[in-house]
Coordinates of C-alpha atoms in Angstrom, one line a residue:
X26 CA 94.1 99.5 66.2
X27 CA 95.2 96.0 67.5
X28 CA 93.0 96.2 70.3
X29 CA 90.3 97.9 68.9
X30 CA 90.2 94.7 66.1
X31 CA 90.6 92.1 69.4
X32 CA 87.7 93.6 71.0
X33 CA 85.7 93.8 67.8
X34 CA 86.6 89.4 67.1
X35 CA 85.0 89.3 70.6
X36 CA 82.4 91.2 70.6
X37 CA 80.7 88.9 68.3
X38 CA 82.7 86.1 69.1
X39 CA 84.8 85.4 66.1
X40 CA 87.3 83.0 67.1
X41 CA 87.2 80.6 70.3
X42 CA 90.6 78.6 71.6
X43 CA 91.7 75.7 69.7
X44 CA 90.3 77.1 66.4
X45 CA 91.9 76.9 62.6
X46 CA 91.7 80.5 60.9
X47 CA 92.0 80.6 57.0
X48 CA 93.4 84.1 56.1
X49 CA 92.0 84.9 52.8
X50 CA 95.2 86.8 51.5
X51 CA 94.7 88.5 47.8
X52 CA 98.1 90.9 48.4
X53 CA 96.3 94.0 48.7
X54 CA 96.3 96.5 51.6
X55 CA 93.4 95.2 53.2
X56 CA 94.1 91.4 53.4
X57 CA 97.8 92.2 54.1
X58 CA 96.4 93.9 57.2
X59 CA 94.1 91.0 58.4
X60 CA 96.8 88.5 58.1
X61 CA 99.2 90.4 60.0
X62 CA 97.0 91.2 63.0
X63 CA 96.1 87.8 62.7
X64 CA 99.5 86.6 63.5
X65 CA 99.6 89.0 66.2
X66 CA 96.7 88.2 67.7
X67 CA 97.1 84.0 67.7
X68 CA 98.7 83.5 70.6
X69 CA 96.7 85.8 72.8
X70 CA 93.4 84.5 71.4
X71 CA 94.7 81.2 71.3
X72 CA 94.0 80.0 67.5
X73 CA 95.9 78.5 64.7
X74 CA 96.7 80.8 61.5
X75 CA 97.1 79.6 57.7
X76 CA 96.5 81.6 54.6
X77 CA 95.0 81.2 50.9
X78 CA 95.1 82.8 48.0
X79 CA 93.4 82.3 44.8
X80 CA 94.8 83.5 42.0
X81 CA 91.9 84.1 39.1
X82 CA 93.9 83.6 35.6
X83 CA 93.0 87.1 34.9
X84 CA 95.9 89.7 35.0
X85 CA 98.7 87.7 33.3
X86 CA 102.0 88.4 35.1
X87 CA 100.7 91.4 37.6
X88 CA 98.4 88.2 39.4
X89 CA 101.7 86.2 39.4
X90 CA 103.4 88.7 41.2
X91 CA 101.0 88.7 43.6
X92 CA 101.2 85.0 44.3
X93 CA 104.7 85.4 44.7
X94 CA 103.9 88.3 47.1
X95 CA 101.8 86.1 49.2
X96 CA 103.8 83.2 49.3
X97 CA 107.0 85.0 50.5
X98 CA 105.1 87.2 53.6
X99 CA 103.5 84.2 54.9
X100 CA 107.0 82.2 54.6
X101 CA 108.6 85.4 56.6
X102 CA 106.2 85.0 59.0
X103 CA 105.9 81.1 59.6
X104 CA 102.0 80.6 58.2
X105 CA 101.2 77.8 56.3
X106 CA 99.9 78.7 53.1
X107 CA 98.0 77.4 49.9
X108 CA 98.1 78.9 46.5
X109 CA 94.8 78.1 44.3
X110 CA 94.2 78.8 40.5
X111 CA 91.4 79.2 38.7
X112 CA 90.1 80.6 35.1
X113 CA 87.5 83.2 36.0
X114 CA 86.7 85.0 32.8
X115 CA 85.8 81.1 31.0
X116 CA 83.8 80.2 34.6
X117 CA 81.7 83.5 33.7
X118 CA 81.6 82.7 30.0
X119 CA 80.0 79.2 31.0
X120 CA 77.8 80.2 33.5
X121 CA 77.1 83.0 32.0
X122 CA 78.1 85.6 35.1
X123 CA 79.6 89.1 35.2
X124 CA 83.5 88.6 35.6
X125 CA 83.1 89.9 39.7
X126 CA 80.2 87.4 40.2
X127 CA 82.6 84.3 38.6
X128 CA 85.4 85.4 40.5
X129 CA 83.9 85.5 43.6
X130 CA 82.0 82.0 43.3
X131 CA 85.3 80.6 42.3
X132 CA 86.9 82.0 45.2
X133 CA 84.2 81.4 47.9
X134 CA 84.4 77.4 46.8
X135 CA 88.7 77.3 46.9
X136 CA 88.0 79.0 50.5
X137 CA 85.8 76.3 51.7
X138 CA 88.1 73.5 49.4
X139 CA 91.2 74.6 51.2
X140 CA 89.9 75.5 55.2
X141 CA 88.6 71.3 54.6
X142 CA 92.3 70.6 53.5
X143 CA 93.9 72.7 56.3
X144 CA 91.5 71.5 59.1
X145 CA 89.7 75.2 59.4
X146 CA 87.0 76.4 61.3
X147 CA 86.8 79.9 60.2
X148 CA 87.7 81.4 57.1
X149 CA 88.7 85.5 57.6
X150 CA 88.3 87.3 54.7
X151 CA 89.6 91.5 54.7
X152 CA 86.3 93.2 54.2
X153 CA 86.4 97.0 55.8
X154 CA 83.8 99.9 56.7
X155 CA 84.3 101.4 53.1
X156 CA 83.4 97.7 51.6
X157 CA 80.1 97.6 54.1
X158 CA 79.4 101.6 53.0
X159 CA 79.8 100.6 49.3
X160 CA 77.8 97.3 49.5
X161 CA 74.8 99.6 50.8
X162 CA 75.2 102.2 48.3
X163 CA 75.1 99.4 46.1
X164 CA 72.0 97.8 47.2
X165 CA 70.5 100.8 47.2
X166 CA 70.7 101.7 43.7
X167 CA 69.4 98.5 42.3
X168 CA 66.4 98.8 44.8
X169 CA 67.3 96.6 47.7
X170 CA 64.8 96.0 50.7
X171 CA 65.9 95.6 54.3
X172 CA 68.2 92.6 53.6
X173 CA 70.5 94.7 51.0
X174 CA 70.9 97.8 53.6
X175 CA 72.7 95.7 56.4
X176 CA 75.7 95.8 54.4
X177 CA 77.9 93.3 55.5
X178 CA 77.8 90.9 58.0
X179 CA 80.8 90.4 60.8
X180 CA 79.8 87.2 60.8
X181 CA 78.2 84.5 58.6
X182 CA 78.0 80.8 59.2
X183 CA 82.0 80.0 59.2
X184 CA 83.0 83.4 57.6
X185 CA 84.3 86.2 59.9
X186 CA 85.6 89.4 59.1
X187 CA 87.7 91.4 61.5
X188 CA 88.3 94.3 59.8
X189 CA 84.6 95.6 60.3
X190 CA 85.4 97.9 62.7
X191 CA 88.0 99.9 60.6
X192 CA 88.0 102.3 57.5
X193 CA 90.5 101.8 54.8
X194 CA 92.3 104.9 55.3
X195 CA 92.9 103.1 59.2
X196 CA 94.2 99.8 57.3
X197 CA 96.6 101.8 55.1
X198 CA 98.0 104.0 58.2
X199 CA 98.7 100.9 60.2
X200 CA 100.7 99.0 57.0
X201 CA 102.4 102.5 56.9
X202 CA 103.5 102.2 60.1
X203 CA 104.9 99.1 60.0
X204 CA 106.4 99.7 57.1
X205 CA 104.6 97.1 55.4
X206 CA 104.4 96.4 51.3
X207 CA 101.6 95.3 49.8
X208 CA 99.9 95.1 46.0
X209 CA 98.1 96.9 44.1
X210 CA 95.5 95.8 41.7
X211 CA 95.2 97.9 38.7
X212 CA 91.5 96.6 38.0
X213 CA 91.0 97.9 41.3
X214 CA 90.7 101.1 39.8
X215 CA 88.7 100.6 36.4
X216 CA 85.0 102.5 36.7
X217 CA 83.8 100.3 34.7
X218 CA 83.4 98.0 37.4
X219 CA 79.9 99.0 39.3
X220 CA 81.6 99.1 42.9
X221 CA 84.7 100.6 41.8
X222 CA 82.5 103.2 40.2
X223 CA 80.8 103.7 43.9
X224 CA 84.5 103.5 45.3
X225 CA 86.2 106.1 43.3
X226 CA 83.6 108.3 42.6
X227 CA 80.1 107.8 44.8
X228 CA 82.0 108.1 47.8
X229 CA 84.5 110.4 47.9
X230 CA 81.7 113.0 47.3
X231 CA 79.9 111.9 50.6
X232 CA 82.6 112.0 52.3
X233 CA 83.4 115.8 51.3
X234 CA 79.4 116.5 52.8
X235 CA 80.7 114.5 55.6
X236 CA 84.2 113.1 56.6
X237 CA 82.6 110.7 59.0
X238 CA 80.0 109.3 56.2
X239 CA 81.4 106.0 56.0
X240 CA 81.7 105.5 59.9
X241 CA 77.6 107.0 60.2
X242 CA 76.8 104.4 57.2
X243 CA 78.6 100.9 58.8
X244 CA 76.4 102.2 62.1
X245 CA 73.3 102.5 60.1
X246 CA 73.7 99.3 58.5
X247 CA 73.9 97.9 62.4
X248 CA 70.6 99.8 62.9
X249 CA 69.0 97.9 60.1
X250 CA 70.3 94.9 60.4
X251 CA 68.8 94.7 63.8
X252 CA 65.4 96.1 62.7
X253 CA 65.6 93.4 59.9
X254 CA 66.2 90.2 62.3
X255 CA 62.6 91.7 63.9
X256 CA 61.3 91.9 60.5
X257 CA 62.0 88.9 59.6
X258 CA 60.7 86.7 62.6
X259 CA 57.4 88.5 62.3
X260 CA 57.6 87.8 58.8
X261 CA 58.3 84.0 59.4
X262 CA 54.8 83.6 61.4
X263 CA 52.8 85.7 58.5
X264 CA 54.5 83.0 55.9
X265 CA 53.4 80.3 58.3
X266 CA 49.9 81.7 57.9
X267 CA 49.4 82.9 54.4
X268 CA 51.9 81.1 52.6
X269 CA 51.9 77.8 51.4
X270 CA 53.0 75.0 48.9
X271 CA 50.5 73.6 46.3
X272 CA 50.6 71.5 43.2
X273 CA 50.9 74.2 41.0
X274 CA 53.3 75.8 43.3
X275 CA 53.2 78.5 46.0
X276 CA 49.9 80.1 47.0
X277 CA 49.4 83.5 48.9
X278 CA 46.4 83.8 50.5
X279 CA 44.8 87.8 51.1
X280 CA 44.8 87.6 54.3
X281 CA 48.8 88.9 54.0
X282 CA 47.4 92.1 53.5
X283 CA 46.1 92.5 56.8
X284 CA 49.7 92.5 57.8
X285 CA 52.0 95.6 58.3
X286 CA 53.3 97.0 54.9
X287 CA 56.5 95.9 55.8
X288 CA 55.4 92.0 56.8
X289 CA 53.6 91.9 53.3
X290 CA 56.8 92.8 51.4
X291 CA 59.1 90.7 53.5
X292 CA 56.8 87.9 53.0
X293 CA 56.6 88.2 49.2
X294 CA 60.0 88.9 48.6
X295 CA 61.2 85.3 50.3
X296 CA 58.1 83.7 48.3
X297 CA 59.4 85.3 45.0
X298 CA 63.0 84.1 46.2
X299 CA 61.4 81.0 47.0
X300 CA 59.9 79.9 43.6
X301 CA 62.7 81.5 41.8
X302 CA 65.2 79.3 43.8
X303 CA 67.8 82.7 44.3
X304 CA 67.5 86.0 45.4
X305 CA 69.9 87.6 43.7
X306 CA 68.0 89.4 41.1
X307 CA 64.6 89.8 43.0
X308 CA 64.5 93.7 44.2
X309 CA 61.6 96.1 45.1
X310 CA 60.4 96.4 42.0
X311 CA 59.8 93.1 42.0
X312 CA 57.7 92.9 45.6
X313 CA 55.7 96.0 44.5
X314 CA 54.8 94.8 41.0
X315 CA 53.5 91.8 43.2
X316 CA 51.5 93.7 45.3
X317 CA 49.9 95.4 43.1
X318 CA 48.6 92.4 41.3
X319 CA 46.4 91.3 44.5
X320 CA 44.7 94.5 42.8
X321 CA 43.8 93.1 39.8
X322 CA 40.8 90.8 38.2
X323 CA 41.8 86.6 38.9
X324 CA 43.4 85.4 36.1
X325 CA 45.6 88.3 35.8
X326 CA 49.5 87.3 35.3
X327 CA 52.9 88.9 35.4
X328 CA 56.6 87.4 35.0
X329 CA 59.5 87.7 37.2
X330 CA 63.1 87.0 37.1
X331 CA 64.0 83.4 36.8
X332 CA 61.1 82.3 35.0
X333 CA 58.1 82.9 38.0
X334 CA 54.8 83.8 36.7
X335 CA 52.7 85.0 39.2
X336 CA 48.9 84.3 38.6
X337 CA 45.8 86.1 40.6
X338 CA 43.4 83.8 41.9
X339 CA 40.1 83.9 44.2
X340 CA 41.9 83.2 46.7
X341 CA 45.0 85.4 46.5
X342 CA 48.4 84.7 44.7
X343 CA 49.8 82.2 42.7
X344 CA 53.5 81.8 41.9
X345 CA 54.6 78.8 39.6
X346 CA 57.6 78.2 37.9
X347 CA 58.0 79.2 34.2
X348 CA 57.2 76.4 32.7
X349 CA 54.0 75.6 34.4
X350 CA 49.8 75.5 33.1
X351 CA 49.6 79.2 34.0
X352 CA 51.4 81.4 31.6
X353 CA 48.7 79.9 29.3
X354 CA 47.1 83.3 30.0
X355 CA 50.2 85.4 28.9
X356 CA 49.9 86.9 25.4
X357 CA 52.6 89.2 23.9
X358 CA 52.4 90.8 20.3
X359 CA 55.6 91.1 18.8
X360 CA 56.8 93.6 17.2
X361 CA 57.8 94.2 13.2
X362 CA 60.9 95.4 14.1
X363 CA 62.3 96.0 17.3
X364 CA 62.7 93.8 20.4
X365 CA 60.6 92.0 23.2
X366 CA 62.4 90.9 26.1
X367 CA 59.8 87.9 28.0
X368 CA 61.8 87.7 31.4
X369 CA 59.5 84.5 32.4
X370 CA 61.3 82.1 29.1
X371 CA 64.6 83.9 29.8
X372 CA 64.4 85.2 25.9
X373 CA 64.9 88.5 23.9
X374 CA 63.1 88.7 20.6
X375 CA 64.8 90.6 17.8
X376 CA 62.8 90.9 14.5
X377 CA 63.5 93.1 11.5
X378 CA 62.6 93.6 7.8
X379 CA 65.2 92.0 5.2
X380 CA 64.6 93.3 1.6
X381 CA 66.9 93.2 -1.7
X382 CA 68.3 89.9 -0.4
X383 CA 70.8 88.4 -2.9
X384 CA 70.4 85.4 -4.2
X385 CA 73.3 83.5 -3.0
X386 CA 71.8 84.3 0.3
X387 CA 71.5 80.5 2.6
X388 CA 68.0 80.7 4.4
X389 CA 69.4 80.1 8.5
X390 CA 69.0 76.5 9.7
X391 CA 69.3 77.5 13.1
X392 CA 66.5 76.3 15.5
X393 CA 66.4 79.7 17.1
X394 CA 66.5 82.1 14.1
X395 CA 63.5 81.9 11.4
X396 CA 63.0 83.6 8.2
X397 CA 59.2 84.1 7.3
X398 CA 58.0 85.3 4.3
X399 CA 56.1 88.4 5.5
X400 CA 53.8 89.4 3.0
X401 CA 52.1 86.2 3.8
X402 CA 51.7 86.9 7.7
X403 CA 47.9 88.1 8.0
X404 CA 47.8 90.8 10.9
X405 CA 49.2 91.4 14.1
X406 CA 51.8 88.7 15.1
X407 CA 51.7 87.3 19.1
X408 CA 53.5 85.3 20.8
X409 CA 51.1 82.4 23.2
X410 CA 50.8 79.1 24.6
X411 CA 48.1 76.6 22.9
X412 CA 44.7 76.9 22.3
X413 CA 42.2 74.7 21.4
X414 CA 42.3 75.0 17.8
X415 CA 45.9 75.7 16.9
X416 CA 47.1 74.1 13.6
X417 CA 50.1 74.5 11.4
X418 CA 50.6 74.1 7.6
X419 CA 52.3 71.2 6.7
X420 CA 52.9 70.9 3.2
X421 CA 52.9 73.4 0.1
X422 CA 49.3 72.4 -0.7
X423 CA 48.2 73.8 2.5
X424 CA 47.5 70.7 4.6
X425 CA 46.9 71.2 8.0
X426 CA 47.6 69.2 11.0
X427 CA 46.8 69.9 14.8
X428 CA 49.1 71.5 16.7
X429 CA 47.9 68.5 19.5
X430 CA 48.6 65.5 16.9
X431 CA 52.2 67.1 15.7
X432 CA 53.4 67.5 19.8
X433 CA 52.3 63.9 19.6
X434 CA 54.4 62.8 16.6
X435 CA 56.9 65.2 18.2
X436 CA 57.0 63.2 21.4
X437 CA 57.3 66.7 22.9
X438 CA 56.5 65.7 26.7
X439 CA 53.4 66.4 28.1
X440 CA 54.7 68.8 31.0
X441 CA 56.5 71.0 28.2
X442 CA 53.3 71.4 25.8
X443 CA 51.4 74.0 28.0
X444 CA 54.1 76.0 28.4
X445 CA 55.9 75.9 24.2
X446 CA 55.8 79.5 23.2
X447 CA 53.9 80.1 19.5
X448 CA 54.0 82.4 17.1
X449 CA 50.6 82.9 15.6
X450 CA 49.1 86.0 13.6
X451 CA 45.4 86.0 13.4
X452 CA 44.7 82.4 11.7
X453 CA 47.6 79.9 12.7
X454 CA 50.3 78.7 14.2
X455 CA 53.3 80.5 12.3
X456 CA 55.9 78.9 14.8
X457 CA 56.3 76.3 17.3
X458 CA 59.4 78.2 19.5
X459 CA 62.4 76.1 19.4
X460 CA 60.7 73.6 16.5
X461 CA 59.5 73.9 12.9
X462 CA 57.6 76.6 11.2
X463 CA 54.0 76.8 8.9
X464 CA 54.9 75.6 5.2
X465 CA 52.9 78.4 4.2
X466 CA 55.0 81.2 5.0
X467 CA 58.3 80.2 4.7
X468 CA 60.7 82.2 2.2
X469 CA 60.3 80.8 -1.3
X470 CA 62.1 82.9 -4.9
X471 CA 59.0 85.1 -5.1
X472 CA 59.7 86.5 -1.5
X473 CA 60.0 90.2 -1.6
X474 CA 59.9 91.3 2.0
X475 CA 61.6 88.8 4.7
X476 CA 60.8 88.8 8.2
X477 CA 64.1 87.4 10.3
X478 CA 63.0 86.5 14.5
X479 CA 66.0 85.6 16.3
X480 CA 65.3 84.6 19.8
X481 CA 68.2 84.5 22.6
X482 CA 68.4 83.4 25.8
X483 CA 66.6 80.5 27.6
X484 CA 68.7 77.5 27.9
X485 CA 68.6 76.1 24.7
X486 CA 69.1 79.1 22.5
X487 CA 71.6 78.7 19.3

């Protein structure tokens, strides 16, 4: 196994002489592994060794006994090592992440923090052939392109990854041998995790079709990877051609669809990624619900994760970000009760019917949650951007002012008005999105039927 790791950190040229390896060390069998070949390795390869762990504030005294782990086999063995702590479950609460995605960004940035203080070039971190197998499989459910079916990576920018070229069961034989402790992490094996779901479950039954499934799956991902480097340097030239930057924001001209299928979805994937400013939640569904707007009549518009609207035009495609002059075209009706999720603001919509409501009841002051008296609402109710002759009520005699005067007397900037969601029925403004509501209909002692809207999401959202 030794050698077969040495020619793997080779191979793609891991490690030169004179470099500073941090061993990202979490306890478990796999990292265990990686720092101990490491050690055996150093001399021969010629590279300094020191460890890290990162300990995430979530498994009370089970994480401390990993730290205590760590920090005793790196003292048996001489490596210099640096514990980190962190709080990942309030980093996901305030950046409002999955637990796995906060505890990963946390422990990415303690890598890079401590390979600065220890003078690393490299950081190694313990993924395996089962993690590469499972990353696919999980790509693959949420409708990944080429990019998402490489897996992982042996190597990316300062990050390297020696165990690659060897299963799990391999890792666990070779600490068996040795007769080598390690941890276990009990989260490790809650399903309610996606990839411990595809862990525990998705792939033991491929295996049982095939034993050799994760092996054929870490040499598929090599396939792709290489047919995605082509991919993407034919794509590059098409973006050069077709893709560009405007005022408004990114414009894709029709010519893309002279391309190969492929190119065109390559291309309009890293221009949705682009104006989004991440990839992360931007997945087939996306690209193809792109495409198939070039289809439609100019003027046409759809909305996209992160806030991209995506407008036809003469001339092709154009994506801007949410809060730009073209969702003007979008209109939604809301429903009476029920829920209307608008992906471009970021917001869900919940309404419903309140009747019988006592008296004591306190009308919300919230800026995100409205009560509307709904007997007074005349038709279908849609949510818009302005037009020309949008009013609200201002007063209980019915006065009206413009909805341009009261942005005005609002000193609601002039880059924000185009884009201010409204609530109108079918002869006013009932409510300016995140500001007041019509006099007219608000809920007065004669109200018998209340309408409540609560809006969530976006960034301002009580």
């Amino acid at each position: 196994m030794i050698k077969k790791i040495r020619n793997f950190i080779e191979e793609y040229h891991m490690v030169e002489k004179e470099d500073c390896v941090l061993a990202a060390v979490s306890g478990g069998a796999d990292s265990v592994c990686l720092l101990l070949l490491l050690h055996t390795l150093r001399e021969e390869l010629g590279f300094s060794l020191c460890a890290v762990h990162v300990e995430h504030g979530i498994r009370g005294e089970e994480s401390l006994r990993d730290v205590r782990f760590v920090e005793e086999i790196c003292k048996t063995y001489g490596i210099p090592c640096r514990i980190c702590h962190c709080r990942a479950a309030e980093y996901a609460s305030e950046k409002k992440l999955t637990l796995e995605e906060a505890a990963r960004e946390l422990r990415y940035r303690l890598f890079r923090e401590t390979a600065e203080e220890f003078g690393a070039n490299k950081t190694a971190v313990a993924h395996n052939q089962n993690d590469c197998a499972e990353t696919m499989l999980f790509h693959l459910a949420r409708g990944s392109g080429l990019k998402g079916l490489c897996g992982i990576q042996p190597v990316r920018g300062q990050v390297i990854r020696p165990l690659l070229c060897v299963s799990r069961q391999e890792i666990e034989r070779y600490l068996t041998e040795k007769g080598q402790a390690f941890c276990v992490d009990r989260t490790n094996q809650d399903v309610l995790y996606t990839r411990n779901k595809i862990r525990h479950q998705v792939l033991p039954l491929l295996t049982q079709i095939n034993e050799n499934a994760v092996l054929h799956m870490n040499q598929a991902a090599g396939v792709v990877a290489e047919a995605a480097e082509l991919v993407s340097r034919l794509s590059a030239q098409a973006a050069k051609k077709y893709v560009s930057s405007c005022e408004d924001g990114l414009c894709i001209q029709q010519g893309l669809l002279g391309e190969l299928p492929v190119i065109q979805k390559e291309v309009l994937h890293h221009a949705l990624a682009e104006a989004a400013g991440s990839s992360k939640d931007i997945s087939n569904v996306h690209v193809l619900q792109l495409l198939t707007l070039f289809a439609r009549q100019s003027g046409k518009a759809a909305d996209f994760p992160y806030g991209v609207c995506a407008r036809r035009t003469y001339e092709g495609l154009l994506l801007v970000a949410g809060n730009a002059e073209d969702k003007q075209a979008a209109v939604w009706e809301l429903p009476v009760e029920g829920k209307l999720v608008l992906p471009s603001y970021g917001y869900e919509i919940r309404t419903r019917i309140l009747q019988n409501i006592p008296q004591n009841e306190e009308i919300p002051k919230k800026i995100y949650t409205k009560w509307f008296d709904y007997d007074k609402i005349k038709g279908t109710m849609r949510l818009r951007t302005r037009r020309e002759q949008d009013f609200l009520v201002i007063n209980r005699e019915g006065s009206r002012k413009k909805l341009k005067k009261y942005f005005v007397d609002e000193k609601i900037p002039g880059y924000r008005r185009d884009s201010t969601l409204l609530l109108a029925d079918e002869t006013h403004i009932l409510w300016v999105i995140g500001y007041r509501i019509s006099e007219d209909i608000k809920v007065t002692e004669h109200t018998k039927r209340i309408l409540e809207i609560r809006v969530n999401g976006g960034k301002k959202c009580e």
